XYZ file of C-alpha atoms in Angstrom:
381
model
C -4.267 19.835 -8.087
C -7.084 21.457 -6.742
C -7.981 21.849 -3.488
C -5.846 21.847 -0.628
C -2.635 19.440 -0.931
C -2.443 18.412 2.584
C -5.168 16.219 2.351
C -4.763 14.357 6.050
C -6.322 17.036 7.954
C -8.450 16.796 11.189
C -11.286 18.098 9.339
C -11.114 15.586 6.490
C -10.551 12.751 9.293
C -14.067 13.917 11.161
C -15.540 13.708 7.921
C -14.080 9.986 7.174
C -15.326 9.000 10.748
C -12.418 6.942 11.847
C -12.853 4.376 14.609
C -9.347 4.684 15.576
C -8.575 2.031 18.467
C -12.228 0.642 18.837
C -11.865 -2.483 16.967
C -7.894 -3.278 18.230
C -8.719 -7.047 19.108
C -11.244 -9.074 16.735
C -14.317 -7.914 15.288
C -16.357 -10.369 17.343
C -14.659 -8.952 20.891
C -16.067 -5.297 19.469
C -19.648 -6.410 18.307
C -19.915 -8.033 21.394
C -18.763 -4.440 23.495
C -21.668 -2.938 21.428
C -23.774 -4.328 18.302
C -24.006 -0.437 17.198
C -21.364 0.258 15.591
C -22.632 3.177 13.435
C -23.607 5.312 16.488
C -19.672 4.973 17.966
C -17.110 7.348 16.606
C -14.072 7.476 19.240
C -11.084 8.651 17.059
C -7.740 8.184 17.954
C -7.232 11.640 18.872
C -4.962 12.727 16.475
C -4.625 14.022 12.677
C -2.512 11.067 11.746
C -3.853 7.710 9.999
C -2.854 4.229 9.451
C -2.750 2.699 6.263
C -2.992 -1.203 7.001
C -0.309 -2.359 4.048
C -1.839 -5.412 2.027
C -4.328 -5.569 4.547
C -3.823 -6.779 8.069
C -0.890 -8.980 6.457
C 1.167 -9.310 9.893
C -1.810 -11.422 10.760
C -3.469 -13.258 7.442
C -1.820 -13.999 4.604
C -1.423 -10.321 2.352
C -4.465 -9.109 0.006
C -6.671 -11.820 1.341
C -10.267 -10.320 2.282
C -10.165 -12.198 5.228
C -6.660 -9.702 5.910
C -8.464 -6.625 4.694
C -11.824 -7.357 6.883
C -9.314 -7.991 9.774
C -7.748 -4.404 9.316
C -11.052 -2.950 8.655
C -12.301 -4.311 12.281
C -8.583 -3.592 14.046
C -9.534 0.120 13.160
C -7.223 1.293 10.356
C -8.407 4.532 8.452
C -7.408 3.223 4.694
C -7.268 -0.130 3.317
C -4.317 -0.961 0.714
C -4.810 -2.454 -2.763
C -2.149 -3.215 -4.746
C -3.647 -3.883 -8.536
C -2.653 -5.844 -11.528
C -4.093 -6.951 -14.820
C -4.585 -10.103 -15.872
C -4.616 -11.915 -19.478
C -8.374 -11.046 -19.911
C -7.854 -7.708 -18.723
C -9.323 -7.928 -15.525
C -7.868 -6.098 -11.834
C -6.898 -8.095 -9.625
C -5.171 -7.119 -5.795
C -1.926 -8.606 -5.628
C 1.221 -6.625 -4.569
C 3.793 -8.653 -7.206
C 3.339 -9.016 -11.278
C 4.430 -12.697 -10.521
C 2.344 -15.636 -8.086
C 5.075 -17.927 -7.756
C 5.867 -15.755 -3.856
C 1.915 -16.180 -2.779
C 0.586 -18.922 -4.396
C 0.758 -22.787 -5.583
C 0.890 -21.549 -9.753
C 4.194 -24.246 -9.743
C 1.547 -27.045 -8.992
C -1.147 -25.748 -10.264
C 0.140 -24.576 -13.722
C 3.933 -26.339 -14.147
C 4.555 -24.904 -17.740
C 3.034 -21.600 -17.833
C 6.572 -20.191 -16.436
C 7.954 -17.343 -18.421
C 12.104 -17.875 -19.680
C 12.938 -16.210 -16.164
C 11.557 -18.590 -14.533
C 8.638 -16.806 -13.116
C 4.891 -16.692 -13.219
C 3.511 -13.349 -14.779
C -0.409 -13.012 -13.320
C -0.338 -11.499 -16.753
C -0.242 -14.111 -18.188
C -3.198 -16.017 -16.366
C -7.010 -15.404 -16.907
C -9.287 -14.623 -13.872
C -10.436 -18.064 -13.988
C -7.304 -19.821 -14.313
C -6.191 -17.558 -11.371
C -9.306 -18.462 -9.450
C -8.153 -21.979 -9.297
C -4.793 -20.870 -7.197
C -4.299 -21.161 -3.280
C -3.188 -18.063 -1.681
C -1.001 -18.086 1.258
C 1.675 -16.296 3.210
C 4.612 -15.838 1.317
C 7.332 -17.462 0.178
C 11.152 -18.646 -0.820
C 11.137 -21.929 -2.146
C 15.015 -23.396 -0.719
C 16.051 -26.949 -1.814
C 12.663 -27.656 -3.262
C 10.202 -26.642 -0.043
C 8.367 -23.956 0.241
C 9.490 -21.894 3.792
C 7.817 -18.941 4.659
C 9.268 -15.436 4.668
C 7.817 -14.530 8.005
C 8.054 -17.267 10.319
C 5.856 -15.789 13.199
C 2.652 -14.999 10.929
C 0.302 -17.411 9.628
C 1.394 -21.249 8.653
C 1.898 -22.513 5.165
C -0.598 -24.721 4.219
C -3.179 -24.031 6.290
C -7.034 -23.034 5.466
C -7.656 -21.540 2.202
C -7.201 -18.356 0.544
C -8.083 -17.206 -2.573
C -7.635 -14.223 -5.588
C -10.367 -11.106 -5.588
C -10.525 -8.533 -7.768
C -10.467 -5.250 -7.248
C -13.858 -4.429 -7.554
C -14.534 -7.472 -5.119
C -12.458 -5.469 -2.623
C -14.032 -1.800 -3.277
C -17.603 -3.427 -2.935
C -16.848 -5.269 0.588
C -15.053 -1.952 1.833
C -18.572 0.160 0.851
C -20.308 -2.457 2.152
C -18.914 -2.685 5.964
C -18.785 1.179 5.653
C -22.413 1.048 4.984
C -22.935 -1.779 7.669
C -20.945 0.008 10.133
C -21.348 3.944 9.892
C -17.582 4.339 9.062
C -15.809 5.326 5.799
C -12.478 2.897 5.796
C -10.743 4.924 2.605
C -8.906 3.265 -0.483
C -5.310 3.331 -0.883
C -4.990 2.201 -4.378
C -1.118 1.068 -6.279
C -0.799 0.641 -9.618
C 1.400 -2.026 -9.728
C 4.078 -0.713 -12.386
C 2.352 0.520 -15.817
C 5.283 0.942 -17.653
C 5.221 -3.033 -17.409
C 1.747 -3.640 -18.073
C 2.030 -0.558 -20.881
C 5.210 -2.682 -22.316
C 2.249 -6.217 -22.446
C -0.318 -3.854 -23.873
C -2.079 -3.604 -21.283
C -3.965 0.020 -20.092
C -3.827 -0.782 -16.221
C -3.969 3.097 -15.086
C -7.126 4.027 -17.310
C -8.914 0.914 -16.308
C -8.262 1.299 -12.408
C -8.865 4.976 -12.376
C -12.237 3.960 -14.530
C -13.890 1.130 -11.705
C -12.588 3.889 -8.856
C -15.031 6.276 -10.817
C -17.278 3.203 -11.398
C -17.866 3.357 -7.848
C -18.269 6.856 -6.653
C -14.481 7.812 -6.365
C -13.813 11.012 -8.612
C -13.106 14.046 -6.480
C -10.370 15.602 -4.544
C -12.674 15.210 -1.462
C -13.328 11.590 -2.079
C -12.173 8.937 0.037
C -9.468 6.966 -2.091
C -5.924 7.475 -2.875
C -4.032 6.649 -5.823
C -0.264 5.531 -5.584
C 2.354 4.374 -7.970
C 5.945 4.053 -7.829
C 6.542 4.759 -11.604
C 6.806 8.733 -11.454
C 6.176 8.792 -15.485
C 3.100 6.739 -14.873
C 1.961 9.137 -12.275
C 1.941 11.985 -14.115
C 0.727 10.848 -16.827
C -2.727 10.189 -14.497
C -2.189 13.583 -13.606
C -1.952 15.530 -16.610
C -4.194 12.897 -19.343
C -5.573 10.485 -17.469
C -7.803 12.349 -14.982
C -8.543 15.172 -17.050
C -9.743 12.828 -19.749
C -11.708 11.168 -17.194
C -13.390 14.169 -15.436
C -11.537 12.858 -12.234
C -8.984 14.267 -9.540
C -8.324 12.215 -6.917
C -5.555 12.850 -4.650
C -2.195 10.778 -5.927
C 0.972 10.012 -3.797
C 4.435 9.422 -5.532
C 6.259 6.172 -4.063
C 9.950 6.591 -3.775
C 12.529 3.904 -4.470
C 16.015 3.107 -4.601
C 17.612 3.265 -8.223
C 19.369 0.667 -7.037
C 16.336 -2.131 -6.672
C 15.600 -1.783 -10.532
C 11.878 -2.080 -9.621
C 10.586 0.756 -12.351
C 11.648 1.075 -16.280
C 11.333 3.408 -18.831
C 11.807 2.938 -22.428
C 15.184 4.148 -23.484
C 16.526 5.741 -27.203
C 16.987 2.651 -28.549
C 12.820 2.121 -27.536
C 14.395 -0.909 -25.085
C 13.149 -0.748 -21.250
C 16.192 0.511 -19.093
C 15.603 1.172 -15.306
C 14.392 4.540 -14.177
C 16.832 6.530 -11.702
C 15.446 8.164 -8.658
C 18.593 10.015 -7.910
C 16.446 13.013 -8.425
C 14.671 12.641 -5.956
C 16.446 13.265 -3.116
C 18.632 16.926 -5.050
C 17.459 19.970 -4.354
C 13.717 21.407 -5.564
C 12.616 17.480 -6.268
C 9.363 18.308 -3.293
C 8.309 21.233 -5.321
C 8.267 19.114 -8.516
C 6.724 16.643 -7.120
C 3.946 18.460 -5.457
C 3.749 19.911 -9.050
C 1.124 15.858 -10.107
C 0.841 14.901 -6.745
C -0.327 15.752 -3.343
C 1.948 13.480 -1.268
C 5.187 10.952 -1.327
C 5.243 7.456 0.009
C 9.414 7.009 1.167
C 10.742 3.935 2.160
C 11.508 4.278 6.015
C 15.160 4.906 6.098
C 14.754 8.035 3.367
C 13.270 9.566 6.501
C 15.451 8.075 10.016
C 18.514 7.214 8.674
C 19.938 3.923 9.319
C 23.022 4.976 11.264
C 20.799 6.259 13.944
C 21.368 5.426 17.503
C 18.870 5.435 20.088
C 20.619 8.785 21.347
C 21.241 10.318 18.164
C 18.282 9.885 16.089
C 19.410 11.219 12.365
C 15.932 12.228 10.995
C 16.329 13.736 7.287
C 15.132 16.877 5.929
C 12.871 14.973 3.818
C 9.817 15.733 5.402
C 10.098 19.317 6.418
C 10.598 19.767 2.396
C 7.883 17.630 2.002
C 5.682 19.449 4.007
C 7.317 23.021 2.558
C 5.963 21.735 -0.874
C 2.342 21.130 0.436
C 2.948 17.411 0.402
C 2.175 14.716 2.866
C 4.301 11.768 3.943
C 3.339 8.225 4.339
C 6.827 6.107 4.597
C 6.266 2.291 4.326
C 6.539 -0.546 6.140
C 6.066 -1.113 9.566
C 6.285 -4.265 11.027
C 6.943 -6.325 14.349
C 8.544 -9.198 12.961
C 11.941 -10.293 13.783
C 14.631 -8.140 12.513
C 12.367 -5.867 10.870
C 12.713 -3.091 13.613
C 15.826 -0.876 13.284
C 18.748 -1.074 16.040
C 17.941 2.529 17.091
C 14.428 1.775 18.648
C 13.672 -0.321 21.827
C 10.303 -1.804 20.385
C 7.563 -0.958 17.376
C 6.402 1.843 19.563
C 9.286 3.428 19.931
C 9.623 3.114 16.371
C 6.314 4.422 15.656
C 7.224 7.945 18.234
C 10.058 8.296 16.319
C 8.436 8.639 12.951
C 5.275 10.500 14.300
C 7.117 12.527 16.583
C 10.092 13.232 15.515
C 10.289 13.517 11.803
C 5.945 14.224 11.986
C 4.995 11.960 9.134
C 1.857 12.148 8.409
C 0.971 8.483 8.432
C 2.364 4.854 8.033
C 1.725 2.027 6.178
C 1.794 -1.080 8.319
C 1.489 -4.965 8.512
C 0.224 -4.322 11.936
C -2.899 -1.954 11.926
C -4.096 -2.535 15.244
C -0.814 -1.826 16.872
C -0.873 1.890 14.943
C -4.166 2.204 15.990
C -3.092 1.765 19.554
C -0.751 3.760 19.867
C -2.448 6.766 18.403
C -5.102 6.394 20.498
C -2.746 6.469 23.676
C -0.577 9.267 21.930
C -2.725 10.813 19.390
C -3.742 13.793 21.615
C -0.125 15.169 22.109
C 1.269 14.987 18.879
């Protein structure tokens, strides 16, 4: 990749012009502080971001430009979108290839269910999935609907809808231009060996609207992500080059176990794709070799089994870091049971991760916390 790998520097966050904590509240408490926001650039103090995760989802219902403009305003330096294709070929930002979690597709379209029992967005135009509800998600339990997070927002209430993503990227620009900040894209590919398997050429097509709309360089302010380490490196080594591009990529990390990512095997049938490399000896330096940084899931880097007097923190990041990479682990959130036994509170949590095992950033359902606490902290780390 060219140009320097650790990408998250203090000098690159001057040049985004982060508003770190300014906007921790509402965006109507803020505009009425000061109604000039382009002339204010406080900073959190420190070289670490926040990613808000689907948006400010702790808050709105995930994906939802009313969640994204939330996490925008509670001060978060790069905005999530997690991208799929639809029937007419079209990106939209929705974190699952199935609706059945986020929206009312039973109701709306009863037999369009696949023989799993699920409803591909595949399999949907961008009309037909215009006509669906958003909301917070969702298990459905003796025929109602109960949501997965019973502290955010209701079921049922106000209305949300499907954007696409170059809905998304052209409200981001916009409050960036409106505002005097530059709120970066954190683009996922939502699993291309899937959409590849439909005949669909998701990677190509997202890579082509980010270049659509001024995102091609190494310096420019959007990320790419995928969990599908074939898929990413195919973007690396075709995709970009073909494209004139080279954005800066990250390489999720999984479990082998959650069967999430496939990979055609000999007998040309999909077969799930083990990440037991990933965590042997060397994998960092082949990594860094088609990407610049590595998205692990939390407990890759504190291990589970901490206490809160023997925090276990991995070697995982100091390899990381040894390779030139970055580290982002995902997700942080305040919701019941979603904080480990080993910290006291979410900031704890969050001093753990920054401080002890010095990730470089977090994705979170809870921007404006992040935000916070980096502006409090920021200075010392």
């Amino acid at each position: 990749m060219s140009g320097s790998p650790h990408f998250l520097t203090h000098r690159s966050l001057t040049r985004l012009g982060v508003m770190g904590a300014l906007l921790v509240t509402t965006a109507s408490t803020a505009l009425a502080d000061d109604a000039t926001l382009r002339s204010i650039d406080p900073g959190h103090g420190s070289d670490k971001v926040v990613v808000a995760h689907r948006g400010a989802s702790g808050y709105l219902p995930e994906h939802t430009l009313a969640a994204k403009s939330m996490a925008y305003a509670q001060g978060a330096d790069f905005l999530e979108q997690d991208v799929v294709m639809s029937k007419d070929d079209q990106l939209v930002v929705l974190h699952d290839r199935f609706l059945d979690r986020v929206t009312n597709v039973a109701d709306v379209f009863p037999d369009r269910a696949r023989e799993d029992g699920r409803y591909y967005a595949i399999d949907f135009t961008l009309d037909e999935l215009r006509k669906l509800a958003f909301s917070e998600g969702f298990t459905v339990k003796d025929g109602e609907r109960v949501t997965d997070y019973p502290e955010r927002f209701p079921l049922g209430k106000s209305h949300f809808g499907l954007h696409t993503l170059s809905e998304e990227i052209e409200m981001i620009q916009g409050l960036n231009h409106s505002t005097g900040r530059d709120v970066g894209l954190y683009v996922e590919i939502k699993a291309p060996w899937f959409h590849q398997s439909e005949g669909k050429e998701i990677s190509r097509a997202v890579l082509e609207t980010l270049k659509q709309y001024g995102y091609v360089d190494h310096d420019d302010n959007a990320i790419v992500q995928v969990f599908d380490p074939n898929g990413l490196e195919r973007i690396h080594d075709t995709l970009q080059p073909e494209l004139g591009m080279d954005l800066r990529l990250v390489q999720l990390m999984g479990e082998t176990s959650w069967d999430m990512t496939f990979q055609p095997g000999s007998d040309g049938k999909l077969e799930p794709y083990s990440y037991d490399w990933m965590y042997q000896d060397g994998a960092m330096q082949r990594i860094a070799g088609y990407a610049d940084g590595i998205g692990p899931w939390k407990p890759m880097v504190i291990e589970d089994s901490s206490t809160r007097d023997d925090i276990k923190v991995t070697p995982l990041v100091k390899e990381a870091h040894a390779a030139g990479l970055i580290v982002m682990p995902y997700t942080f959130r305040l919701d019941e049971g979603r904080i480990p036994d080993w910290a006291s509170d979410y900031d704890d949590m969050l001093r753990v991760f920054f401080v002890d095992a010095d990730v470089d950033g977090v994705f979170t359902d809870y921007p404006d916390r992040a935000v916070q606490w980096l502006k409090h902290n920021g200075e010392a780390l």
